Amino acid sequence: GQQVMQIPQYQHVQEGEDFTTYCNSSTTLSNIQWYKQRPGGHPVFLIQLVKSGEVKKQKRLTFQFGEAKKNSSLHITATQTTDVGTYFCAGLNNNDMRFGAGTRLTVKP
Amino acid sequence: SAVISQKPSRDICQRGTSLTIQCQVDSQVTMMFWYRQQPGQSLTLIATANQGSEATYESGFVIDKFPISRPNLTFSTLTVSNMSPEDSSIYLCSVEGDSSYEQYFGPGTRLTVT
């Protein structure tokens, strides 16, 4: 079955440093979504990517979808303490959505 | 996006008992989803609940253990039956967005089984 792998599992950065999390699927995806879960909170939808090679930006966050629609990345420029949380990707294939394991980001002020 | 509430927000239960979790949405939705998230882990889909039909369960989850009701387009319940400590987890309901497949999650129910 479909598997979605996400790395790294943890990332600790100094405030102001950049951060990237990567997501890879074993199958070609219809779309990929990204979620953020603050400590003690629930996952919150950030963005959805549909097209091959698509790039979307939300302020300091840049999301990319690979040409083969099997991988994706989330890059945060100049992290802030408000970026703390776990970032999950979720890949959709044939109405089957699978979440990655998540990358837990901590930011040192 | 939909506004979703869940009850209870947390509970501590004894093994062998059952707990029913309620999920209420502020708008009518076709599909509702139930997830389990163990501490520090990812989200695992338990089942998909459509109004007017039997819930569809994912591999490893069965109706006898996790019966689901979906009486109308704004409400669903998940029961965790005959609980054991391994059922300790956060249980989340979610709904799909209006125009695409993004999901909106409820605040979750934190269950501890002793």
PDB file of C-alpha atoms in Angstrom:
ATOM      1  CA  GLY A   1       0.000   0.000   0.000  1.00  0.00           C
ATOM      2  CA  GLN A   2       0.874   3.635  -0.184  1.00  0.00           C
ATOM      3  CA  GLN A   3       3.536   4.854   2.220  1.00  0.00           C
ATOM      4  CA  VAL A   4       4.477   8.425   3.003  1.00  0.00           C
ATOM      5  CA  MET A   5       7.844   8.987   4.607  1.00  0.00           C
ATOM      6  CA  GLN A   6       8.865  12.239   6.207  1.00  0.00           C
ATOM      7  CA  ILE A   7      12.247  13.421   7.410  1.00  0.00           C
ATOM      8  CA  PRO A   8      13.731  14.537   9.650  1.00  0.00           C
ATOM      9  CA  GLN A   9      11.813  13.325  12.668  1.00  0.00           C
ATOM     10  CA  TYR A  10      13.096  16.193  14.787  1.00  0.00           C
ATOM     11  CA  GLN A  11      14.736  19.514  14.045  1.00  0.00           C
ATOM     12  CA  HIS A  12      16.028  21.989  16.578  1.00  0.00           C
ATOM     13  CA  VAL A  13      17.065  25.391  15.257  1.00  0.00           C
ATOM     14  CA  GLN A  14      18.148  28.732  16.559  1.00  0.00           C
ATOM     15  CA  GLU A  15      15.638  31.484  15.976  1.00  0.00           C
ATOM     16  CA  GLY A  16      16.353  33.068  12.621  1.00  0.00           C
ATOM     17  CA  GLU A  17      17.717  29.901  11.030  1.00  0.00           C
ATOM     18  CA  ASP A  18      15.938  28.194   8.182  1.00  0.00           C
ATOM     19  CA  PHE A  19      14.097  24.877   8.429  1.00  0.00           C
ATOM     20  CA  THR A  20      13.103  22.281   5.848  1.00  0.00           C
ATOM     21  CA  THR A  21      11.083  19.087   6.124  1.00  0.00           C
ATOM     22  CA  TYR A  22      10.830  16.546   3.311  1.00  0.00           C
ATOM     23  CA  CYS A  23       8.099  14.153   2.349  1.00  0.00           C
ATOM     24  CA  ASN A  24       8.417  11.182  -0.006  1.00  0.00           C
ATOM     25  CA  SER A  25       5.721   8.853  -1.265  1.00  0.00           C
ATOM     26  CA  SER A  26       6.073   5.337  -2.577  1.00  0.00           C
ATOM     27  CA  THR A  27       3.389   6.104  -5.172  1.00  0.00           C
ATOM     28  CA  THR A  28       2.455   9.021  -7.401  1.00  0.00           C
ATOM     29  CA  LEU A  29       0.117  11.345  -5.570  1.00  0.00           C
ATOM     30  CA  SER A  30      -2.999  13.200  -6.673  1.00  0.00           C
ATOM     31  CA  ASN A  31      -2.146  15.959  -4.249  1.00  0.00           C
ATOM     32  CA  ILE A  32      -0.192  16.602  -1.115  1.00  0.00           C
ATOM     33  CA  GLN A  33      -1.236  18.598   1.898  1.00  0.00           C
ATOM     34  CA  TRP A  34       0.660  20.114   4.768  1.00  0.00           C
ATOM     35  CA  TYR A  35      -0.554  20.525   8.333  1.00  0.00           C
ATOM     36  CA  LYS A  36       0.847  22.132  11.450  1.00  0.00           C
ATOM     37  CA  GLN A  37       0.140  20.879  14.939  1.00  0.00           C
ATOM     38  CA  ARG A  38       1.130  23.086  17.823  1.00  0.00           C
ATOM     39  CA  PRO A  39       2.041  21.343  21.092  1.00  0.00           C
ATOM     40  CA  GLY A  40      -1.200  20.265  22.756  1.00  0.00           C
ATOM     41  CA  GLY A  41      -3.231  21.273  19.732  1.00  0.00           C
ATOM     42  CA  HIS A  42      -4.815  19.604  16.755  1.00  0.00           C
ATOM     43  CA  PRO A  43      -3.544  19.517  13.168  1.00  0.00           C
ATOM     44  CA  VAL A  44      -4.335  22.653  11.193  1.00  0.00           C
ATOM     45  CA  PHE A  45      -4.441  22.652   7.422  1.00  0.00           C
ATOM     46  CA  LEU A  46      -1.784  24.854   5.832  1.00  0.00           C
ATOM     47  CA  ILE A  47      -1.860  24.235   2.107  1.00  0.00           C
ATOM     48  CA  GLN A  48      -2.560  21.792  -0.694  1.00  0.00           C
ATOM     49  CA  LEU A  49      -0.403  21.208  -3.771  1.00  0.00           C
ATOM     50  CA  VAL A  50      -1.870  19.575  -6.849  1.00  0.00           C
ATOM     51  CA  LYS A  51       0.249  20.278  -9.913  1.00  0.00           C
ATOM     52  CA  SER A  52       3.570  18.742 -10.831  1.00  0.00           C
ATOM     53  CA  GLY A  53       6.391  21.117  -9.885  1.00  0.00           C
ATOM     54  CA  GLU A  54       4.024  23.451  -8.056  1.00  0.00           C
ATOM     55  CA  VAL A  55       5.469  26.005  -5.651  1.00  0.00           C
ATOM     56  CA  LYS A  56       3.362  27.980  -3.216  1.00  0.00           C
ATOM     57  CA  LYS A  57       4.337  30.539  -0.630  1.00  0.00           C
ATOM     58  CA  GLN A  58       2.732  31.683   2.566  1.00  0.00           C
ATOM     59  CA  LYS A  59       4.811  34.500   4.039  1.00  0.00           C
ATOM     60  CA  ARG A  60       7.985  32.758   5.258  1.00  0.00           C
ATOM     61  CA  LEU A  61       6.762  29.278   4.279  1.00  0.00           C
ATOM     62  CA  THR A  62       7.528  27.804   0.850  1.00  0.00           C
ATOM     63  CA  PHE A  63       5.915  24.577  -0.281  1.00  0.00           C
ATOM     64  CA  GLN A  64       7.068  22.547  -3.264  1.00  0.00           C
ATOM     65  CA  PHE A  65       5.625  19.542  -5.068  1.00  0.00           C
ATOM     66  CA  GLY A  66       8.045  17.447  -7.071  1.00  0.00           C
ATOM     67  CA  GLU A  67       7.899  17.007 -10.828  1.00  0.00           C
ATOM     68  CA  ALA A  68       7.021  13.333 -10.434  1.00  0.00           C
ATOM     69  CA  LYS A  69       4.382  14.154  -7.785  1.00  0.00           C
ATOM     70  CA  LYS A  70       6.032  11.762  -5.353  1.00  0.00           C
ATOM     71  CA  ASN A  71       7.843  14.189  -3.086  1.00  0.00           C
ATOM     72  CA  SER A  72       7.314  17.509  -1.433  1.00  0.00           C
ATOM     73  CA  SER A  73       9.042  19.913   0.886  1.00  0.00           C
ATOM     74  CA  LEU A  74       8.179  22.664   3.313  1.00  0.00           C
ATOM     75  CA  HIS A  75      10.789  25.337   3.890  1.00  0.00           C
ATOM     76  CA  ILE A  76      10.562  28.002   6.567  1.00  0.00           C
ATOM     77  CA  THR A  77      12.822  31.020   6.209  1.00  0.00           C
ATOM     78  CA  ALA A  78      14.127  32.735   9.322  1.00  0.00           C
ATOM     79  CA  THR A  79      12.241  30.678  11.882  1.00  0.00           C
ATOM     80  CA  GLN A  80      10.453  32.326  14.757  1.00  0.00           C
ATOM     81  CA  THR A  81       9.357  30.867  18.094  1.00  0.00           C
ATOM     82  CA  THR A  82       5.794  30.864  16.781  1.00  0.00           C
ATOM     83  CA  ASP A  83       6.842  28.250  14.213  1.00  0.00           C
ATOM     84  CA  VAL A  84       7.252  25.639  16.946  1.00  0.00           C
ATOM     85  CA  GLY A  85       5.170  22.520  16.364  1.00  0.00           C
ATOM     86  CA  THR A  86       4.979  19.358  14.337  1.00  0.00           C
ATOM     87  CA  TYR A  87       4.592  19.625  10.585  1.00  0.00           C
ATOM     88  CA  PHE A  88       2.831  16.778   8.816  1.00  0.00           C
ATOM     89  CA  CYS A  89       2.539  16.061   5.137  1.00  0.00           C
ATOM     90  CA  ALA A  90      -0.395  14.018   3.870  1.00  0.00           C
ATOM     91  CA  GLY A  91      -0.421  12.407   0.448  1.00  0.00           C
ATOM     92  CA  LEU A  92      -3.593  11.552  -1.427  1.00  0.00           C
ATOM     93  CA  ASN A  93      -3.692   8.684  -3.912  1.00  0.00           C
ATOM     94  CA  ASN A  94      -6.934   7.122  -5.169  1.00  0.00           C
ATOM     95  CA  ASN A  95      -8.930   8.608  -2.283  1.00  0.00           C
ATOM     96  CA  ASP A  96      -6.441   7.073   0.138  1.00  0.00           C
ATOM     97  CA  MET A  97      -4.800   9.738   2.293  1.00  0.00           C
ATOM     98  CA  ARG A  98      -1.711   8.877   4.323  1.00  0.00           C
ATOM     99  CA  PHE A  99      -0.018  11.130   6.811  1.00  0.00           C
ATOM    100  CA  GLY A 100       3.716  11.266   7.198  1.00  0.00           C
ATOM    101  CA  ALA A 101       5.261  10.707  10.594  1.00  0.00           C
ATOM    102  CA  GLY A 102       5.750  14.442  11.057  1.00  0.00           C
ATOM    103  CA  THR A 103       8.743  16.648  11.791  1.00  0.00           C
ATOM    104  CA  ARG A 104       8.856  18.199  15.220  1.00  0.00           C
ATOM    105  CA  LEU A 105      10.390  21.653  15.113  1.00  0.00           C
ATOM    106  CA  THR A 106      11.732  23.380  18.178  1.00  0.00           C
ATOM    107  CA  VAL A 107      13.121  26.908  18.031  1.00  0.00           C
ATOM    108  CA  LYS A 108      15.569  28.317  20.524  1.00  0.00           C
ATOM    109  CA  PRO A 109      15.084  32.047  21.109  1.00  0.00           C
TER     110      PRO A 109
ATOM    111  CA  SER B   1     -13.500  26.103   7.151  1.00  0.00           C
ATOM    112  CA  ALA B   2     -15.841  24.135   9.399  1.00  0.00           C
ATOM    113  CA  VAL B   3     -15.931  24.578  13.160  1.00  0.00           C
ATOM    114  CA  ILE B   4     -15.756  21.232  14.906  1.00  0.00           C
ATOM    115  CA  SER B   5     -16.282  20.416  18.558  1.00  0.00           C
ATOM    116  CA  GLN B   6     -15.645  17.183  20.401  1.00  0.00           C
ATOM    117  CA  LYS B   7     -16.841  15.834  23.720  1.00  0.00           C
ATOM    118  CA  PRO B   8     -15.325  14.925  26.058  1.00  0.00           C
ATOM    119  CA  SER B   9     -12.050  16.788  25.698  1.00  0.00           C
ATOM    120  CA  ARG B  10     -10.383  14.206  27.909  1.00  0.00           C
ATOM    121  CA  ASP B  11     -11.259  11.253  30.060  1.00  0.00           C
ATOM    122  CA  ILE B  12      -9.651   8.652  32.261  1.00  0.00           C
ATOM    123  CA  CYS B  13     -11.332   5.280  32.036  1.00  0.00           C
ATOM    124  CA  GLN B  14     -10.890   1.861  33.550  1.00  0.00           C
ATOM    125  CA  ARG B  15      -9.987  -1.094  31.405  1.00  0.00           C
ATOM    126  CA  GLY B  16     -12.932  -3.102  30.194  1.00  0.00           C
ATOM    127  CA  THR B  17     -15.262  -0.115  29.981  1.00  0.00           C
ATOM    128  CA  SER B  18     -16.385   1.808  26.898  1.00  0.00           C
ATOM    129  CA  LEU B  19     -16.307   5.489  26.022  1.00  0.00           C
ATOM    130  CA  THR B  20     -18.326   7.298  23.395  1.00  0.00           C
ATOM    131  CA  ILE B  21     -16.811  10.377  21.821  1.00  0.00           C
ATOM    132  CA  GLN B  22     -19.039  12.916  20.148  1.00  0.00           C
ATOM    133  CA  CYS B  23     -18.154  15.110  17.179  1.00  0.00           C
ATOM    134  CA  GLN B  24     -20.323  18.071  16.163  1.00  0.00           C
ATOM    135  CA  VAL B  25     -19.808  20.180  13.029  1.00  0.00           C
ATOM    136  CA  ASP B  26     -21.308  23.615  12.447  1.00  0.00           C
ATOM    137  CA  SER B  27     -22.266  22.799   8.853  1.00  0.00           C
ATOM    138  CA  GLN B  28     -23.539  19.832   6.922  1.00  0.00           C
ATOM    139  CA  VAL B  29     -20.800  17.570   5.623  1.00  0.00           C
ATOM    140  CA  THR B  30     -20.913  14.371   3.651  1.00  0.00           C
ATOM    141  CA  MET B  31     -17.879  12.628   5.034  1.00  0.00           C
ATOM    142  CA  MET B  32     -16.517  12.583   8.551  1.00  0.00           C
ATOM    143  CA  PHE B  33     -13.325  10.871   9.590  1.00  0.00           C
ATOM    144  CA  TRP B  34     -12.046   9.444  12.837  1.00  0.00           C
ATOM    145  CA  TYR B  35      -8.314   9.368  13.564  1.00  0.00           C
ATOM    146  CA  ARG B  36      -6.158   8.125  16.382  1.00  0.00           C
ATOM    147  CA  GLN B  37      -2.941   9.857  17.373  1.00  0.00           C
ATOM    148  CA  GLN B  38      -0.719   8.320  19.994  1.00  0.00           C
ATOM    149  CA  PRO B  39       1.569  10.701  21.866  1.00  0.00           C
ATOM    150  CA  GLY B  40       4.294  12.053  19.627  1.00  0.00           C
ATOM    151  CA  GLN B  41       3.084   9.986  16.695  1.00  0.00           C
ATOM    152  CA  SER B  42       1.368  10.573  13.386  1.00  0.00           C
ATOM    153  CA  LEU B  43      -2.315  10.334  12.622  1.00  0.00           C
ATOM    154  CA  THR B  44      -3.846   6.977  11.828  1.00  0.00           C
ATOM    155  CA  LEU B  45      -7.220   6.824  10.144  1.00  0.00           C
ATOM    156  CA  ILE B  46      -9.663   4.571  11.976  1.00  0.00           C
ATOM    157  CA  ALA B  47     -12.688   4.887   9.732  1.00  0.00           C
ATOM    158  CA  THR B  48     -14.674   7.067   7.381  1.00  0.00           C
ATOM    159  CA  ALA B  49     -18.282   7.781   8.283  1.00  0.00           C
ATOM    160  CA  ASN B  50     -20.837   8.753   5.663  1.00  0.00           C
ATOM    161  CA  GLN B  51     -24.346   9.689   6.650  1.00  0.00           C
ATOM    162  CA  GLY B  52     -26.829   6.947   5.914  1.00  0.00           C
ATOM    163  CA  SER B  53     -24.339   4.141   5.388  1.00  0.00           C
ATOM    164  CA  GLU B  54     -22.053   1.882   7.364  1.00  0.00           C
ATOM    165  CA  ALA B  55     -18.697   3.313   8.287  1.00  0.00           C
ATOM    166  CA  THR B  56     -15.684   2.113   6.314  1.00  0.00           C
ATOM    167  CA  TYR B  57     -12.892   0.859   8.538  1.00  0.00           C
ATOM    168  CA  GLU B  58      -9.184   0.864   7.829  1.00  0.00           C
ATOM    169  CA  SER B  59      -7.042  -2.213   8.154  1.00  0.00           C
ATOM    170  CA  GLY B  60      -6.496  -3.053  11.789  1.00  0.00           C
ATOM    171  CA  PHE B  61      -9.698  -1.453  13.019  1.00  0.00           C
ATOM    172  CA  VAL B  62     -12.995  -3.312  13.413  1.00  0.00           C
ATOM    173  CA  ILE B  63     -16.551  -2.259  14.038  1.00  0.00           C
ATOM    174  CA  ASP B  64     -16.898  -4.312  17.207  1.00  0.00           C
ATOM    175  CA  LYS B  65     -14.070  -2.399  18.822  1.00  0.00           C
ATOM    176  CA  PHE B  66     -14.810   1.042  17.343  1.00  0.00           C
ATOM    177  CA  PRO B  67     -18.508   1.298  16.504  1.00  0.00           C
ATOM    178  CA  ILE B  68     -19.406   4.541  14.773  1.00  0.00           C
ATOM    179  CA  SER B  69     -22.706   6.286  14.365  1.00  0.00           C
ATOM    180  CA  ARG B  70     -23.548   8.969  11.822  1.00  0.00           C
ATOM    181  CA  PRO B  71     -27.180   9.891  12.410  1.00  0.00           C
ATOM    182  CA  ASN B  72     -27.119  13.141  10.415  1.00  0.00           C
ATOM    183  CA  LEU B  73     -24.895  15.429   8.375  1.00  0.00           C
ATOM    184  CA  THR B  74     -23.508  17.383  11.345  1.00  0.00           C
ATOM    185  CA  PHE B  75     -22.855  14.740  13.975  1.00  0.00           C
ATOM    186  CA  SER B  76     -20.978  11.510  14.573  1.00  0.00           C
ATOM    187  CA  THR B  77     -19.908   9.365  17.479  1.00  0.00           C
ATOM    188  CA  LEU B  78     -17.031   6.960  17.940  1.00  0.00           C
ATOM    189  CA  THR B  79     -17.147   4.400  20.726  1.00  0.00           C
ATOM    190  CA  VAL B  80     -13.994   2.795  22.044  1.00  0.00           C
ATOM    191  CA  SER B  81     -15.211  -0.527  23.424  1.00  0.00           C
ATOM    192  CA  ASN B  82     -13.770  -2.854  26.039  1.00  0.00           C
ATOM    193  CA  MET B  83     -10.850  -0.523  26.538  1.00  0.00           C
ATOM    194  CA  SER B  84      -7.315  -1.554  27.402  1.00  0.00           C
ATOM    195  CA  PRO B  85      -4.306   0.646  28.205  1.00  0.00           C
ATOM    196  CA  GLU B  86      -3.217   0.284  24.560  1.00  0.00           C
ATOM    197  CA  ASP B  87      -6.243   2.368  23.592  1.00  0.00           C
ATOM    198  CA  SER B  88      -4.814   5.370  25.420  1.00  0.00           C
ATOM    199  CA  SER B  89      -4.487   7.953  22.710  1.00  0.00           C
ATOM    200  CA  ILE B  90      -5.912  11.130  21.279  1.00  0.00           C
ATOM    201  CA  TYR B  91      -8.961  10.587  19.103  1.00  0.00           C
ATOM    202  CA  LEU B  92      -9.733  13.219  16.489  1.00  0.00           C
ATOM    203  CA  CYS B  93     -12.618  13.686  14.152  1.00  0.00           C
ATOM    204  CA  SER B  94     -12.242  15.605  10.921  1.00  0.00           C
ATOM    205  CA  VAL B  95     -14.205  16.734   7.898  1.00  0.00           C
ATOM    206  CA  GLU B  96     -13.210  17.569   4.364  1.00  0.00           C
ATOM    207  CA  GLY B  97     -13.151  21.081   2.995  1.00  0.00           C
ATOM    208  CA  ASP B  98     -15.849  22.271   0.636  1.00  0.00           C
ATOM    209  CA  SER B  99     -13.832  22.299  -2.546  1.00  0.00           C
ATOM    210  CA  SER B 100     -10.994  19.861  -2.122  1.00  0.00           C
ATOM    211  CA  TYR B 101      -9.600  17.155   0.054  1.00  0.00           C
ATOM    212  CA  GLU B 102      -8.098  19.217   2.868  1.00  0.00           C
ATOM    213  CA  GLN B 103      -9.185  18.161   6.315  1.00  0.00           C
ATOM    214  CA  TYR B 104     -10.319  20.196   9.271  1.00  0.00           C
ATOM    215  CA  PHE B 105      -9.840  18.591  12.637  1.00  0.00           C
ATOM    216  CA  GLY B 106     -11.691  18.798  15.891  1.00  0.00           C
ATOM    217  CA  PRO B 107      -9.765  19.597  19.069  1.00  0.00           C
ATOM    218  CA  GLY B 108      -9.437  15.927  19.946  1.00  0.00           C
ATOM    219  CA  THR B 109     -10.325  13.719  22.893  1.00  0.00           C
ATOM    220  CA  ARG B 110      -7.456  12.633  25.090  1.00  0.00           C
ATOM    221  CA  LEU B 111      -8.210   9.181  26.446  1.00  0.00           C
ATOM    222  CA  THR B 112      -6.263   7.492  29.205  1.00  0.00           C
ATOM    223  CA  VAL B 113      -7.094   3.906  30.109  1.00  0.00           C
ATOM    224  CA  THR B 114      -5.909   2.631  33.464  1.00  0.00           C
TER     225      THR B 114
END
